[in-house]
Amino acid sequence: MSSKNSTILSTCTLALPWFTAPFLGKNSFVRFTSVAVFTNVVWSILSVIANNKRWWKADPFFLKKTKIDLPFVGGMFFITTLWVFKWTFGDIRKYFALNALIDFLLAFPIVKFYDKVGAFKLRKMSNQFFYLIILSLAVLIYFYQCILEKVIKWPGKKAEVR
């Protein structure tokens, strides 16, 4: 799983999302970084378990001995989490609708594409079960952010309609 195309795709998965980070705005970046880090901790634990149980295989493209899916954790998932929360937090229906769409795209066409390139492959797990896992993570992280909102008063936080 370490072809040239896989390495290029993994590098892009890690690096390209970060080019959008400046457009998030400082307040959104600060406000939602904790939930993005929490997402990455959960995903890192899940990826270690998944790689040990051979549920899937991701090409880490560097640090080859790691069982954490670094390109996804360090790039795509972190930045996507920030954007989704910036656009939808406070409107639970909008949040879950957007997550259902993004997670569907990830679990089916994106996984298929990454598999063709050799950067990620589901092994002992169906696309449907993978979809349920990532959708469940969306539920968990939404409630995590709700708890943070009650505990922390964010500077520049706008009043939200709930």
Coordinates of N, CA and C in Angstrom, one line a residue:
M1 N 0.8 -1.2 0.0 CA 0.0 0.0 0.0 C 0.8 1.3 0.0
S2 N 2.0 1.2 -0.6 CA 2.8 2.4 -0.6 C 3.3 2.8 -2.0
S3 N 2.3 2.8 -2.9 CA 2.6 3.3 -4.3 C 2.8 4.8 -4.3
K4 N 3.4 5.3 -5.4 CA 3.6 6.7 -5.5 C 2.2 7.5 -5.5
N5 N 1.2 6.9 -6.1 CA -0.1 7.6 -6.1 C -0.7 7.6 -4.7
S6 N -0.5 6.6 -4.0 CA -1.0 6.5 -2.6 C -0.3 7.6 -1.7
T7 N 1.0 7.7 -1.9 CA 1.8 8.7 -1.2 C 1.3 10.1 -1.5
I8 N 1.1 10.4 -2.8 CA 0.6 11.7 -3.2 C -0.8 12.0 -2.6
L9 N -1.7 11.0 -2.7 CA -3.0 11.2 -2.2 C -3.0 11.4 -0.7
S10 N -2.2 10.6 0.0 CA -2.1 10.7 1.5 C -1.5 12.1 1.9
T11 N -0.5 12.5 1.1 CA 0.1 13.9 1.4 C -1.0 15.0 1.2
C12 N -1.8 14.9 0.1 CA -2.8 15.8 -0.1 C -3.9 15.8 0.9
T13 N -4.3 14.6 1.4 CA -5.3 14.4 2.4 C -4.8 15.1 3.7
L14 N -3.6 15.1 4.0 CA -3.0 15.7 5.2 C -2.9 17.2 5.0
A15 N -2.3 17.7 3.9 CA -1.9 19.1 3.7 C -3.0 20.0 3.1
L16 N -3.7 19.6 2.1 CA -4.6 20.5 1.4 C -5.7 21.1 2.3
P17 N -6.3 20.3 3.2 CA -7.3 20.9 4.0 C -6.8 22.1 4.8
W18 N -5.6 22.1 5.2 CA -5.0 23.2 6.0 C -4.9 24.5 5.2
F19 N -5.0 24.5 3.9 CA -5.0 25.7 3.1 C -6.3 26.5 3.3
T20 N -7.4 25.8 3.8 CA -8.6 26.4 4.0 C -8.7 27.0 5.4
A21 N -7.9 26.6 6.3 CA -7.9 27.0 7.7 C -8.0 28.6 7.9
P22 N -7.2 29.4 7.2 CA -7.2 30.8 7.4 C -8.6 31.4 7.1
F23 N -9.4 30.7 6.3 CA -10.8 31.2 6.0 C -11.8 30.9 7.1
L24 N -11.4 30.1 8.1 CA -12.3 29.8 9.2 C -12.6 31.0 10.1
G25 N -11.6 31.8 10.2 CA -11.7 33.0 11.1 C -11.1 32.5 12.4
K26 N -10.5 33.5 13.1 CA -9.8 33.2 14.4 C -10.8 32.7 15.4
N27 N -11.9 33.3 15.6 CA -12.9 32.9 16.6 C -13.4 31.5 16.4
S28 N -13.7 31.2 15.2 CA -14.2 29.8 14.9 C -13.1 28.8 15.1
F29 N -11.9 29.1 14.7 CA -10.8 28.2 14.8 C -10.6 27.9 16.3
V30 N -10.5 28.9 17.1 CA -10.3 28.8 18.6 C -11.5 28.0 19.2
R31 N -12.7 28.5 18.9 CA -13.9 27.9 19.5 C -14.0 26.4 19.2
F32 N -13.7 26.0 18.0 CA -14.0 24.6 17.6 C -12.7 23.7 17.6
T33 N -11.6 24.2 17.9 CA -10.4 23.4 17.9 C -10.5 22.3 18.9
S34 N -11.0 22.5 20.1 CA -11.2 21.4 21.1 C -12.0 20.3 20.6
V35 N -13.1 20.5 19.9 CA -13.9 19.4 19.4 C -13.1 18.7 18.3
A36 N -12.4 19.4 17.5 CA -11.6 18.8 16.4 C -10.5 17.9 17.0
V37 N -9.8 18.4 18.1 CA -8.8 17.6 18.7 C -9.5 16.3 19.4
F38 N -10.6 16.5 20.0 CA -11.3 15.4 20.6 C -11.7 14.4 19.5
T39 N -12.2 14.8 18.4 CA -12.5 14.0 17.3 C -11.2 13.2 16.8
N40 N -10.1 13.9 16.8 CA -8.9 13.2 16.4 C -8.4 12.2 17.4
V41 N -8.6 12.5 18.7 CA -8.2 11.5 19.7 C -9.1 10.2 19.6
V42 N -10.4 10.4 19.4 CA -11.3 9.3 19.3 C -10.9 8.5 18.0
W43 N -10.7 9.3 16.9 CA -10.4 8.6 15.6 C -9.0 7.9 15.7
S44 N -8.1 8.4 16.4 CA -6.8 7.8 16.6 C -6.9 6.5 17.3
I45 N -7.7 6.5 18.4 CA -7.9 5.3 19.1 C -8.6 4.2 18.2
L46 N -9.6 4.7 17.5 CA -10.4 3.8 16.6 C -9.5 3.3 15.5
S47 N -8.6 4.1 15.0 CA -7.7 3.6 13.9 C -6.7 2.6 14.4
V48 N -6.2 2.7 15.6 CA -5.3 1.7 16.2 C -6.1 0.4 16.3
I49 N -7.3 0.5 16.9 CA -8.1 -0.8 17.0 C -8.4 -1.4 15.7
A50 N -8.8 -0.5 14.7 CA -9.2 -1.0 13.4 C -8.0 -1.6 12.7
N51 N -6.9 -1.0 12.8 CA -5.7 -1.6 12.1 C -5.3 -2.9 12.8
N52 N -5.4 -3.0 14.1 CA -5.0 -4.2 14.8 C -6.0 -5.4 14.5
K53 N -7.3 -5.0 14.3 CA -8.3 -6.0 14.0 C -8.5 -6.2 12.5
R54 N -7.7 -5.5 11.8 CA -7.7 -5.6 10.3 C -9.1 -5.2 9.7
W55 N -9.7 -4.2 10.4 CA -11.0 -3.7 9.8 C -10.7 -2.9 8.6
W56 N -9.6 -2.2 8.6 CA -9.2 -1.4 7.4 C -7.7 -1.2 7.5
K57 N -7.2 -0.7 6.4 CA -5.8 -0.4 6.3 C -5.6 1.0 5.6
A58 N -4.9 1.9 6.3 CA -4.6 3.2 5.7 C -3.1 3.3 5.5
D59 N -2.8 4.0 4.5 CA -1.3 4.2 4.2 C -0.9 5.5 4.9
P60 N -0.1 5.3 6.0 CA 0.3 6.5 6.8 C 1.3 7.4 6.0
F61 N 1.9 6.9 5.0 CA 2.9 7.5 4.0 C 4.1 8.0 4.7
F62 N 4.1 8.2 5.9 CA 5.3 8.4 6.7 C 5.1 7.9 8.1
L63 N 6.1 7.7 8.9 CA 5.9 7.0 10.1 C 5.2 5.7 9.9
K64 N 5.8 4.9 9.0 CA 5.2 3.7 8.6 C 4.7 2.7 9.7
K65 N 5.4 2.8 10.8 CA 5.1 1.8 11.9 C 3.9 2.2 12.7
T66 N 3.4 3.4 12.5 CA 2.2 3.9 13.3 C 0.9 3.2 12.8
K67 N 0.0 3.1 13.7 CA -1.3 2.5 13.4 C -2.4 3.5 13.3
I68 N -2.0 4.8 13.5 CA -2.9 5.9 13.4 C -3.0 6.4 11.9
D69 N -4.2 6.6 11.5 CA -4.4 7.0 10.1 C -4.0 8.5 10.0
L70 N -2.7 8.8 10.0 CA -2.3 10.2 10.1 C -2.8 11.2 9.0
P71 N -2.8 10.8 7.8 CA -3.4 11.8 6.8 C -4.8 12.2 7.1
F72 N -5.6 11.3 7.5 CA -7.0 11.6 7.8 C -7.1 12.4 9.1
V73 N -6.4 11.9 10.1 CA -6.5 12.5 11.5 C -5.9 13.9 11.4
G74 N -4.7 14.1 10.9 CA -4.0 15.4 10.9 C -4.5 16.4 9.9
G75 N -5.3 16.0 8.9 CA -5.7 16.9 7.9 C -7.2 16.9 7.7
M76 N -7.7 15.9 6.9 CA -9.1 16.0 6.5 C -10.0 16.0 7.6
F77 N -9.9 15.1 8.6 CA -10.9 15.1 9.7 C -10.8 16.3 10.6
F78 N -9.6 16.8 10.9 CA -9.5 18.0 11.8 C -10.1 19.2 11.1
I79 N -9.8 19.5 9.9 CA -10.3 20.7 9.3 C -11.7 20.6 8.9
T80 N -12.2 19.4 8.5 CA -13.6 19.2 8.2 C -14.4 19.4 9.4
T81 N -14.0 18.9 10.5 CA -14.7 19.1 11.8 C -14.9 20.6 12.1
L82 N -13.8 21.4 11.9 CA -13.9 22.8 12.2 C -14.9 23.5 11.3
W83 N -14.9 23.2 10.0 CA -15.8 23.8 9.0 C -17.3 23.4 9.3
V84 N -17.5 22.1 9.6 CA -18.9 21.7 9.9 C -19.4 22.4 11.1
F85 N -18.6 22.5 12.2 CA -19.1 23.2 13.4 C -19.3 24.7 13.1
K86 N -18.4 25.3 12.3 CA -18.5 26.7 12.0 C -19.9 26.9 11.3
W87 N -20.2 26.1 10.3 CA -21.4 26.3 9.5 C -22.7 25.9 10.2
T88 N -22.6 24.9 11.1 CA -23.9 24.3 11.6 C -24.1 24.3 13.1
F89 N -23.1 24.6 13.9 CA -23.3 24.4 15.3 C -24.4 25.4 15.8
G90 N -25.3 24.8 16.6 CA -26.5 25.6 17.1 C -27.7 25.2 16.4
D91 N -27.6 24.5 15.2 CA -28.8 24.0 14.5 C -28.6 22.5 14.3
I92 N -29.1 21.8 15.2 CA -28.8 20.3 15.3 C -29.3 19.6 14.0
R93 N -30.4 20.0 13.4 CA -30.9 19.4 12.2 C -29.9 19.6 11.0
K94 N -29.4 20.9 10.9 CA -28.5 21.2 9.9 C -27.2 20.5 10.1
Y95 N -26.7 20.4 11.3 CA -25.5 19.7 11.7 C -25.6 18.2 11.2
F96 N -26.7 17.5 11.6 CA -26.8 16.1 11.3 C -27.0 15.9 9.8
A97 N -27.7 16.7 9.2 CA -27.9 16.6 7.7 C -26.6 16.7 7.0
L98 N -25.8 17.7 7.4 CA -24.5 17.9 6.7 C -23.6 16.7 7.0
N99 N -23.6 16.3 8.3 CA -22.7 15.1 8.6 C -23.2 13.9 7.9
A100 N -24.5 13.6 7.8 CA -25.0 12.5 7.1 C -24.5 12.5 5.7
L101 N -24.5 13.6 5.0 CA -24.1 13.7 3.7 C -22.5 13.5 3.6
I102 N -21.8 14.2 4.4 CA -20.3 14.1 4.3 C -19.9 12.7 4.6
D103 N -20.5 12.1 5.7 CA -20.1 10.8 6.1 C -20.5 9.7 5.0
F104 N -21.6 10.0 4.3 CA -22.0 9.1 3.2 C -21.0 9.2 2.1
L105 N -20.6 10.4 1.8 CA -19.6 10.5 0.7 C -18.3 9.9 1.1
L106 N -17.9 10.0 2.4 CA -16.6 9.4 2.8 C -16.8 7.9 2.8
A107 N -17.8 7.3 3.3 CA -18.0 5.9 3.4 C -18.1 5.2 2.1
F108 N -18.6 5.8 1.1 CA -18.9 5.1 -0.2 C -18.0 5.6 -1.3
P109 N -18.2 6.8 -2.0 CA -17.4 7.1 -3.1 C -15.9 7.4 -2.7
I110 N -15.7 8.1 -1.6 CA -14.3 8.5 -1.2 C -13.5 7.3 -0.9
V111 N -14.1 6.4 -0.1 CA -13.4 5.1 0.3 C -13.1 4.3 -1.0
K112 N -14.0 4.3 -1.9 CA -13.8 3.5 -3.1 C -12.6 4.1 -3.9
F113 N -12.6 5.5 -4.0 CA -11.5 6.1 -4.7 C -10.2 5.9 -4.0
Y114 N -10.1 6.0 -2.7 CA -8.9 5.8 -1.9 C -8.4 4.4 -2.0
D115 N -9.4 3.4 -2.1 CA -9.0 2.0 -2.3 C -8.4 1.8 -3.7
K116 N -8.9 2.4 -4.7 CA -8.4 2.3 -6.1 C -6.9 2.8 -6.1
V117 N -6.7 3.9 -5.4 CA -5.3 4.5 -5.4 C -4.4 3.8 -4.4
G118 N -5.0 3.1 -3.5 CA -4.2 2.3 -2.5 C -3.9 3.0 -1.2
A119 N -4.6 4.1 -0.9 CA -4.4 4.9 0.3 C -5.2 4.4 1.5
F120 N -6.3 3.7 1.2 CA -7.2 3.3 2.3 C -8.1 2.2 1.8
K121 N -8.2 1.1 2.6 CA -9.0 0.0 2.2 C -9.8 -0.6 3.3
L122 N -11.1 -0.7 3.2 CA -11.8 -1.5 4.2 C -11.6 -2.9 4.0
R123 N -11.3 -3.7 5.1 CA -11.0 -5.1 5.0 C -12.1 -5.9 5.6
K124 N -12.2 -6.0 6.9 CA -13.2 -6.8 7.6 C -14.4 -5.9 8.0
M125 N -14.7 -4.9 7.3 CA -15.8 -4.0 7.6 C -16.5 -3.6 6.3
S126 N -17.8 -3.6 6.4 CA -18.5 -3.1 5.2 C -18.6 -1.6 5.2
N127 N -18.8 -1.0 4.0 CA -19.0 0.4 3.9 C -20.1 0.9 4.8
Q128 N -21.2 0.1 4.9 CA -22.4 0.5 5.7 C -22.0 0.6 7.2
F129 N -21.2 -0.4 7.7 CA -20.8 -0.3 9.1 C -19.9 0.8 9.3
F130 N -19.0 1.1 8.4 CA -18.1 2.2 8.5 C -18.9 3.5 8.6
Y131 N -19.9 3.6 7.7 CA -20.8 4.8 7.7 C -21.4 5.0 9.1
L132 N -21.9 3.9 9.7 CA -22.5 4.0 11.0 C -21.5 4.4 12.1
I133 N -20.3 4.0 12.0 CA -19.3 4.4 12.9 C -19.0 5.9 12.8
I134 N -18.8 6.3 11.6 CA -18.5 7.8 11.5 C -19.7 8.7 11.8
L135 N -20.8 8.2 11.5 CA -22.1 8.9 11.9 C -22.2 9.0 13.4
S136 N -21.9 7.9 14.1 CA -22.0 7.8 15.5 C -21.0 8.8 16.2
L137 N -19.8 8.9 15.5 CA -18.8 9.8 16.0 C -19.3 11.2 15.9
A138 N -20.1 11.5 14.9 CA -20.7 12.9 14.7 C -21.6 13.2 15.8
V139 N -22.4 12.2 16.3 CA -23.3 12.4 17.4 C -22.5 12.7 18.7
L140 N -21.5 11.9 18.9 CA -20.6 12.0 20.1 C -20.0 13.4 20.2
I141 N -19.4 13.8 19.1 CA -18.7 15.1 19.1 C -19.6 16.3 19.2
Y142 N -20.8 16.2 18.7 CA -21.8 17.3 18.8 C -22.1 17.5 20.3
F143 N -22.4 16.4 21.0 CA -22.7 16.6 22.4 C -21.5 17.0 23.2
Y144 N -20.3 16.6 22.8 CA -19.1 17.1 23.4 C -19.0 18.6 23.3
Q145 N -19.3 19.1 22.1 CA -19.2 20.6 21.9 C -20.3 21.3 22.7
C146 N -21.5 20.7 22.8 CA -22.6 21.2 23.7 C -22.1 21.4 25.1
I147 N -21.4 20.4 25.6 CA -20.9 20.5 27.0 C -19.9 21.6 27.1
L148 N -19.0 21.7 26.1 CA -18.0 22.8 26.1 C -18.7 24.2 26.1
E149 N -19.7 24.3 25.3 CA -20.4 25.6 25.2 C -21.0 26.0 26.6
K150 N -21.4 25.1 27.4 CA -22.0 25.4 28.7 C -20.9 25.8 29.7
V151 N -19.7 25.3 29.5 CA -18.6 25.5 30.4 C -17.8 26.7 30.1
I152 N -17.5 26.9 28.8 CA -16.6 28.0 28.3 C -17.4 29.1 27.7
K153 N -17.1 30.3 28.0 CA -17.6 31.5 27.3 C -16.6 31.9 26.3
W154 N -16.9 31.7 25.0 CA -16.0 32.0 23.9 C -16.0 33.4 23.6
P155 N -14.8 34.0 23.4 CA -14.8 35.4 23.0 C -15.3 35.6 21.6
G156 N -16.1 36.5 21.3 CA -16.7 36.7 20.0 C -17.8 35.8 19.6
K157 N -18.3 35.0 20.6 CA -19.3 34.0 20.3 C -20.6 34.8 20.0
K158 N -21.3 34.4 18.9 CA -22.5 35.0 18.6 C -23.6 34.3 19.3
A159 N -24.7 35.0 19.6 CA -25.9 34.3 20.1 C -26.4 33.4 19.1
E160 N -26.8 32.2 19.5 CA -27.3 31.2 18.5 C -28.7 30.9 18.7
V161 N -29.4 30.6 17.7 CA -30.8 30.1 17.8 C -30.7 28.6 18.0
R162 N -31.4 28.1 19.0 CA -31.4 26.7 19.3 C -32.8 26.1 19.0

